[in-house]
PDB file of C-alpha atoms in Angstrom:
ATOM      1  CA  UNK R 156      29.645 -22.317 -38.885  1.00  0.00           C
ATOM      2  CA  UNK R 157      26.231 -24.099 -39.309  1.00  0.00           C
ATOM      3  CA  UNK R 158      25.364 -26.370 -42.303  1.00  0.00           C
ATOM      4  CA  UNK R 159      23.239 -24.037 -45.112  1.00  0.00           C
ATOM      5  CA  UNK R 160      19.714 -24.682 -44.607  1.00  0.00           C
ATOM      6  CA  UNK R 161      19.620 -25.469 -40.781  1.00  0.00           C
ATOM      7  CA  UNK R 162      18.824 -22.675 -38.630  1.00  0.00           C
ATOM      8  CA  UNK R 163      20.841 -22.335 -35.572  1.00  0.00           C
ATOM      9  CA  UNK R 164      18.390 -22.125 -32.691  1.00  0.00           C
ATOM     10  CA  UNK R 165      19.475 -19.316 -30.149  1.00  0.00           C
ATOM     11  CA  UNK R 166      18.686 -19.960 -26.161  1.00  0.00           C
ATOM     12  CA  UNK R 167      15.271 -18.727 -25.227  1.00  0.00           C
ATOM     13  CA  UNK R 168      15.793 -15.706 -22.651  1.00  0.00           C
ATOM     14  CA  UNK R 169      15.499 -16.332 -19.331  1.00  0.00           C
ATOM     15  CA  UNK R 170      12.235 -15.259 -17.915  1.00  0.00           C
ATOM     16  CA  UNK R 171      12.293 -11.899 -16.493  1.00  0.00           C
ATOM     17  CA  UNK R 172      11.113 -11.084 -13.395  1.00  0.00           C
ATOM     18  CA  UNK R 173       7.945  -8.575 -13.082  1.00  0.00           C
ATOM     19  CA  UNK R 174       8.966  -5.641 -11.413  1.00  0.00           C
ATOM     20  CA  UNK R 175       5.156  -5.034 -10.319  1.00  0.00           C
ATOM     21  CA  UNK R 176       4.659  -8.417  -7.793  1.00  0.00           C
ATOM     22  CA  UNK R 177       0.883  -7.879  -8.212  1.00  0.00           C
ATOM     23  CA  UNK R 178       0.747  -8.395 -12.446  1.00  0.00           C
ATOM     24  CA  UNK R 179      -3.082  -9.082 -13.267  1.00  0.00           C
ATOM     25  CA  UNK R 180      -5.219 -11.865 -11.442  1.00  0.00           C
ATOM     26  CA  UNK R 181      -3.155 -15.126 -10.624  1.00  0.00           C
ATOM     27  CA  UNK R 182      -3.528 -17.556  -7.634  1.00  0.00           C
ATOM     28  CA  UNK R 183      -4.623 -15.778  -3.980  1.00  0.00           C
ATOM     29  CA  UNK R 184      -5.618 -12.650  -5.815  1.00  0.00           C
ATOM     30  CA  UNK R 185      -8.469 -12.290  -3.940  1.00  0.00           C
ATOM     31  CA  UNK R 186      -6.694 -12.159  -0.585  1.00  0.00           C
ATOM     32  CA  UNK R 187      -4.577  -9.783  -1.998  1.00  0.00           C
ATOM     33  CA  UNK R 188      -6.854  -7.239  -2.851  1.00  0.00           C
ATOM     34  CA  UNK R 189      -8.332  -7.829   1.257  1.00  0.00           C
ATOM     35  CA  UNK R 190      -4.538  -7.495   2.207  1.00  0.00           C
ATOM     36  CA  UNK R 191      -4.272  -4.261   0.053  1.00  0.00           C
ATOM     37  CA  UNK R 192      -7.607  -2.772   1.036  1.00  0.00           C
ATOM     38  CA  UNK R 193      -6.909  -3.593   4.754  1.00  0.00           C
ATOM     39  CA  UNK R 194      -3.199  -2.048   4.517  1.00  0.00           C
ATOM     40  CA  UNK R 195      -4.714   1.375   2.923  1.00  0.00           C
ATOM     41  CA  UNK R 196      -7.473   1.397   5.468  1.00  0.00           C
ATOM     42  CA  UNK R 197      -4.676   0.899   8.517  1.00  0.00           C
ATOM     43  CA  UNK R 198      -1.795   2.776   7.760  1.00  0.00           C
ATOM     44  CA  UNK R 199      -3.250   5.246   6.086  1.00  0.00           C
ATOM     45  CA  UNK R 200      -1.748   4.717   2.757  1.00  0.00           C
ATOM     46  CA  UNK R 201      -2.221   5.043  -0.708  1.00  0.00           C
ATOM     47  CA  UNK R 202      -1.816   1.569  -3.295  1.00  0.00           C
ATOM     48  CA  UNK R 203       1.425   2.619  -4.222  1.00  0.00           C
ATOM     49  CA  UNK R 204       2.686   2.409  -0.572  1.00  0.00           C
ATOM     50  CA  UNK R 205       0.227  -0.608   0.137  1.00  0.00           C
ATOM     51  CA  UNK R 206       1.789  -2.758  -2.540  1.00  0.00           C
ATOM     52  CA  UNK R 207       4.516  -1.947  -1.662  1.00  0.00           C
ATOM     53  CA  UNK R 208       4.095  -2.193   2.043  1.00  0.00           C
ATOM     54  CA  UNK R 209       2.784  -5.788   1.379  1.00  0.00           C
ATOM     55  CA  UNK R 210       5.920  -6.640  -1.035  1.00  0.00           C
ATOM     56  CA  UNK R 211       8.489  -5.530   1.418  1.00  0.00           C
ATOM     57  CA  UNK R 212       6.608  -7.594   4.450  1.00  0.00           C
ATOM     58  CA  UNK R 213       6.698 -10.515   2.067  1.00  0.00           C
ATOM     59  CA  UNK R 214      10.791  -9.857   1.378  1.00  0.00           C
ATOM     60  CA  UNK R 215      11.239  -9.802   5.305  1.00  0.00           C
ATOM     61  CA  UNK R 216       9.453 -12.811   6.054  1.00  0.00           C
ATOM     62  CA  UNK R 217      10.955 -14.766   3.125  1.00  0.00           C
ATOM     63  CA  UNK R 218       7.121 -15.410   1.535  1.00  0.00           C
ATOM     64  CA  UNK R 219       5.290 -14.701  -1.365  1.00  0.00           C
ATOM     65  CA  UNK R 220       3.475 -12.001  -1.660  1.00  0.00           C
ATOM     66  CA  UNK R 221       0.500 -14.314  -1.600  1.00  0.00           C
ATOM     67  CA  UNK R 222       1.416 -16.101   1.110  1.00  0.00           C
ATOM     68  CA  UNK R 223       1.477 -13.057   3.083  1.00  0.00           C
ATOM     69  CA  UNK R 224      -2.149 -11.960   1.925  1.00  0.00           C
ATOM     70  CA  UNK R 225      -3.461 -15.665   2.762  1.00  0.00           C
ATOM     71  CA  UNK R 226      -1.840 -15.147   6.229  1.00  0.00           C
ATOM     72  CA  UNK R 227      -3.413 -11.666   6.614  1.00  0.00           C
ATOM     73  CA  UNK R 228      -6.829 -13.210   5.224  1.00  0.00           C
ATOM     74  CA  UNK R 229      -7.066 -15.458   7.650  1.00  0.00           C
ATOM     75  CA  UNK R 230      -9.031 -14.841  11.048  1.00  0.00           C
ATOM     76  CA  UNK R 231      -6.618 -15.116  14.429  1.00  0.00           C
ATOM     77  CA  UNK R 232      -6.397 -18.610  15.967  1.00  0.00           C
ATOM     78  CA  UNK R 233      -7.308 -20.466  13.137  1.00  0.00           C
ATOM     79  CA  UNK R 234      -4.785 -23.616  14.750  1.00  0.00           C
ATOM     80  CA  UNK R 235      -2.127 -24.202  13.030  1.00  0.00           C
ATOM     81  CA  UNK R 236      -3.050 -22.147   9.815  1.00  0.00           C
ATOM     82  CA  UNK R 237      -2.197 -19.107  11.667  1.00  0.00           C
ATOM     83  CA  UNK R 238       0.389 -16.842  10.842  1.00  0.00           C
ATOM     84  CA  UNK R 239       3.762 -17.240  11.954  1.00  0.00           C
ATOM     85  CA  UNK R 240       5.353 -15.333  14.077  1.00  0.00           C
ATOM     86  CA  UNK R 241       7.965 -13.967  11.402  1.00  0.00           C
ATOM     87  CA  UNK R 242       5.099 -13.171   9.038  1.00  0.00           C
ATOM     88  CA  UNK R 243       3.583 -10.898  11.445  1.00  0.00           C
ATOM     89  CA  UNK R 244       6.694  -9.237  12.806  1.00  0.00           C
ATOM     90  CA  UNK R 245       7.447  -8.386   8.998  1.00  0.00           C
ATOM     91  CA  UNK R 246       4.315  -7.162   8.360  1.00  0.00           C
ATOM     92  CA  UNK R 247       4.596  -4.305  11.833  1.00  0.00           C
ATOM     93  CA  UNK R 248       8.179  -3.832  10.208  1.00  0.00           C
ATOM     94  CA  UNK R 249       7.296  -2.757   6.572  1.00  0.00           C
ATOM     95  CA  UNK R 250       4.303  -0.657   8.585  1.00  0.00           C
ATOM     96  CA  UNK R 251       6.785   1.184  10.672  1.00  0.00           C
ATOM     97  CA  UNK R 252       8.886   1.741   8.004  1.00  0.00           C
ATOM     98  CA  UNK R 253       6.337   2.907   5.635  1.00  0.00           C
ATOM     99  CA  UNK R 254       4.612   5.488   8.726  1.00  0.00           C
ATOM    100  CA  UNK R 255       8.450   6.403   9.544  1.00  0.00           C
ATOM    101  CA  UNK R 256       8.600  10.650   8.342  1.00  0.00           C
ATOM    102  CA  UNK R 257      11.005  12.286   5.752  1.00  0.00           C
ATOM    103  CA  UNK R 258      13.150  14.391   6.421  1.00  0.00           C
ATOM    104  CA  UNK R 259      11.204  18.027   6.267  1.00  0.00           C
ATOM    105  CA  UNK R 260      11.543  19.749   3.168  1.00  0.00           C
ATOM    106  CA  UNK R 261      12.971  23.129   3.350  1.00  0.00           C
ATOM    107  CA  UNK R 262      10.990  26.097   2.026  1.00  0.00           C
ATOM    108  CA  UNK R 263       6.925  24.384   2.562  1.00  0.00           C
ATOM    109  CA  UNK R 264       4.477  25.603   1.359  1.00  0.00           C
ATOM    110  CA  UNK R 265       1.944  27.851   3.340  1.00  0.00           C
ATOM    111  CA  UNK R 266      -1.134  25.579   4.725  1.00  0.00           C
ATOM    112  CA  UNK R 267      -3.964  25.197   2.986  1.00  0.00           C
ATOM    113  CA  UNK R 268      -7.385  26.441   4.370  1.00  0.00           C
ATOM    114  CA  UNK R 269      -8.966  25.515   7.467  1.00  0.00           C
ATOM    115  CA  UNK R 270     -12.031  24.307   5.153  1.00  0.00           C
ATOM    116  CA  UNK R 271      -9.790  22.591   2.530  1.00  0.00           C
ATOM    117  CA  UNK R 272      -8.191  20.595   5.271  1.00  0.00           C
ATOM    118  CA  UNK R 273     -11.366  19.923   7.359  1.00  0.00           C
ATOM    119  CA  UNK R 274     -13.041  18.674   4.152  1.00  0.00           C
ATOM    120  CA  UNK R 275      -9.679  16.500   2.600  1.00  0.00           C
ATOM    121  CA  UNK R 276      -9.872  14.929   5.927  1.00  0.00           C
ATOM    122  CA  UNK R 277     -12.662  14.104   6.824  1.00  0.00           C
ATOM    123  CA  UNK R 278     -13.114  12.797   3.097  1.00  0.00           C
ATOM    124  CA  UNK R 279     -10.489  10.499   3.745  1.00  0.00           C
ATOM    125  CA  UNK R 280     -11.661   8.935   7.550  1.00  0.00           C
ATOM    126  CA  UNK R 281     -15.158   8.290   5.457  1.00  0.00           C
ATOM    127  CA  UNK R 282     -12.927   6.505   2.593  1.00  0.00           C
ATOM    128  CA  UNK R 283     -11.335   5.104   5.367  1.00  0.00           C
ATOM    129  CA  UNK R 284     -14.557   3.376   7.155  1.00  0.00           C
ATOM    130  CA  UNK R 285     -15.529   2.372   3.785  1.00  0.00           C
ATOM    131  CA  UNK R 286     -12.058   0.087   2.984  1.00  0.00           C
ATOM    132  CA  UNK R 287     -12.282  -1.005   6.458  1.00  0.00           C
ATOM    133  CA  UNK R 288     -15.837  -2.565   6.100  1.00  0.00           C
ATOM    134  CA  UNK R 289     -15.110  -4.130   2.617  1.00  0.00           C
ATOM    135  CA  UNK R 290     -11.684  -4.327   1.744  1.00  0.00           C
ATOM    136  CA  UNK R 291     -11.666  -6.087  -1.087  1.00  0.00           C
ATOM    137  CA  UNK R 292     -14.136  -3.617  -3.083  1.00  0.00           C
ATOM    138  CA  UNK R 293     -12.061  -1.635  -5.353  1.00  0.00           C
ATOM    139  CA  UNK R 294     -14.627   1.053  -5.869  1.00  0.00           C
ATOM    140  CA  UNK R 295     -13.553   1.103  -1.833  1.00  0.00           C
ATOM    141  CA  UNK R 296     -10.078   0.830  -2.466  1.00  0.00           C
ATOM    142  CA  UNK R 297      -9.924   3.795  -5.484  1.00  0.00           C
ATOM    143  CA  UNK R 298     -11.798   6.065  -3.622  1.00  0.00           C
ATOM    144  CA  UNK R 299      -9.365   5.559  -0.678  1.00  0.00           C
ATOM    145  CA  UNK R 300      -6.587   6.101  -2.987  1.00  0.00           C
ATOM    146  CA  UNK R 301      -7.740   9.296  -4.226  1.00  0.00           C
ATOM    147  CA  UNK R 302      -8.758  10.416  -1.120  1.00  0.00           C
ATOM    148  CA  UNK R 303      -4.930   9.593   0.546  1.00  0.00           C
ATOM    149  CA  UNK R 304      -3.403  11.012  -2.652  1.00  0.00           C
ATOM    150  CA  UNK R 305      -5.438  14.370  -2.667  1.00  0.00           C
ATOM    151  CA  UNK R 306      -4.481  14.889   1.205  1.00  0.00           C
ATOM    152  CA  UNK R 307      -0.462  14.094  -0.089  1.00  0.00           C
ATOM    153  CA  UNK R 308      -0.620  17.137  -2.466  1.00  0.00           C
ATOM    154  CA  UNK R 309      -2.686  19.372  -0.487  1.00  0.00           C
ATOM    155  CA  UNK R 310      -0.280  18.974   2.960  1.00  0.00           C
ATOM    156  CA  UNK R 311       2.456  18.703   0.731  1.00  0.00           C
ATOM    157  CA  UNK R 312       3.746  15.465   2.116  1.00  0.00           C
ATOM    158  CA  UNK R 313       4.861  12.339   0.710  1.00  0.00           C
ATOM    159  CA  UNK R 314       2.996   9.354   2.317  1.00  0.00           C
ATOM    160  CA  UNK R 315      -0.788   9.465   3.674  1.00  0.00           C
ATOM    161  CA  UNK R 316       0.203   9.302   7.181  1.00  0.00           C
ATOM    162  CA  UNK R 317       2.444  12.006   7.019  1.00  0.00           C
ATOM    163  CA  UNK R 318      -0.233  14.037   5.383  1.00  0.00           C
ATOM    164  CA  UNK R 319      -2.776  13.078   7.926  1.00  0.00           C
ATOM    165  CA  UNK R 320      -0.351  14.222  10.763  1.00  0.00           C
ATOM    166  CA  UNK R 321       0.247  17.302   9.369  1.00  0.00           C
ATOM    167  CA  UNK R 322      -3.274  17.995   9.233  1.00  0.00           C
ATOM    168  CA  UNK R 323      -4.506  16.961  12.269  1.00  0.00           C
ATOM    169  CA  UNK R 324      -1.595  19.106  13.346  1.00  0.00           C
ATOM    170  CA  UNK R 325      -2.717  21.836  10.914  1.00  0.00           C
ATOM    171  CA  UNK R 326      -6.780  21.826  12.398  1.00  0.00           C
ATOM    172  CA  UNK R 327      -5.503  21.941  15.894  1.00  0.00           C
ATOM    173  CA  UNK R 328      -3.428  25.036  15.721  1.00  0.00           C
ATOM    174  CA  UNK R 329      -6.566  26.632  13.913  1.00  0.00           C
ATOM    175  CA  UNK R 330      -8.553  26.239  16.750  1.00  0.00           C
TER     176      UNK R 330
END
């Protein structure tokens, strides 16, 4: 029992850990956004998956997360900057993994129109140019997102590449 008048101090908590990996603007933010915006514009994929994508990569190759955007920043052959070998195989890992398909869901909806896909898409490759040329403009990287996301719902799919598949897919049998 303590002494009256003395407060007993209890131990601070120990700092939790963000669940997001990206929390507001903090050292190598910049590359990150690049290393977002050039994930969405790749894949295709929406932020979700990019951050995702890019936290997962990181986790393989035993990095930060903004390690892993300074290594994707940087231009090829840079000497000894460049990124190593482990970095990069991570990277084509967390890809793979996040282009692999789920399993089909049973009972799909019908396909959407001919024009409704035709339009989606090609909304998206535009979006898609855009992110490419500037990938660190968020106007770029919003309009990408909505654009990925819109093509999820309307093909019913869960990622952006799936959805693109399926409507590729979806256009040729049309013609």
């Amino acid at each position: 029992m303590s002494e009256p008048g003395l407060r007993t101090q209890q131990p601070a908590p120990a700092p939790a850990r963000s669940a997001k990996p990206f929390p507001g603007h903090f050292p190598g933010h910049d590359a990150v956004a690049r290393a977002l915006g050039l994930l969405m514009a790749s894949t295709p994929c929406t932020a979700r998956h990019a951050r995702l994508i890019l936290a997962t990569a990181a986790d393989l190759a035993q990095v930060t997360v903004a390690e892993l955007a300074g290594a994707m920043a940087r231009a090829p052959g840079e000497g000894p900057a460049s990124a190593p070998g482990r970095v990069v195989r991570a990277l084509h890992r967390a890809v793979e993994a996040a282009r692999t398909p789920a399993a089909p869901t049973p009972g799909a909806t019908p396909p959407p129109s001919r024009t409704r896909t035709e339009e989606v898409l090609s909304r998206l490759r535009g979006c898609q140019a855009r992110l490419t040329n500037t990938p660190h403009d968020p106007g770029a990287v919003r309009a990408m997102d909505d654009a990925a996301h819109t093509l999820c719902v309307l093909m019913g799919r869960p990622s952006a590449h799936e959805a693109v598949l399926a409507a590729e897919r979806h256009l040729a049998e049309a013609t």
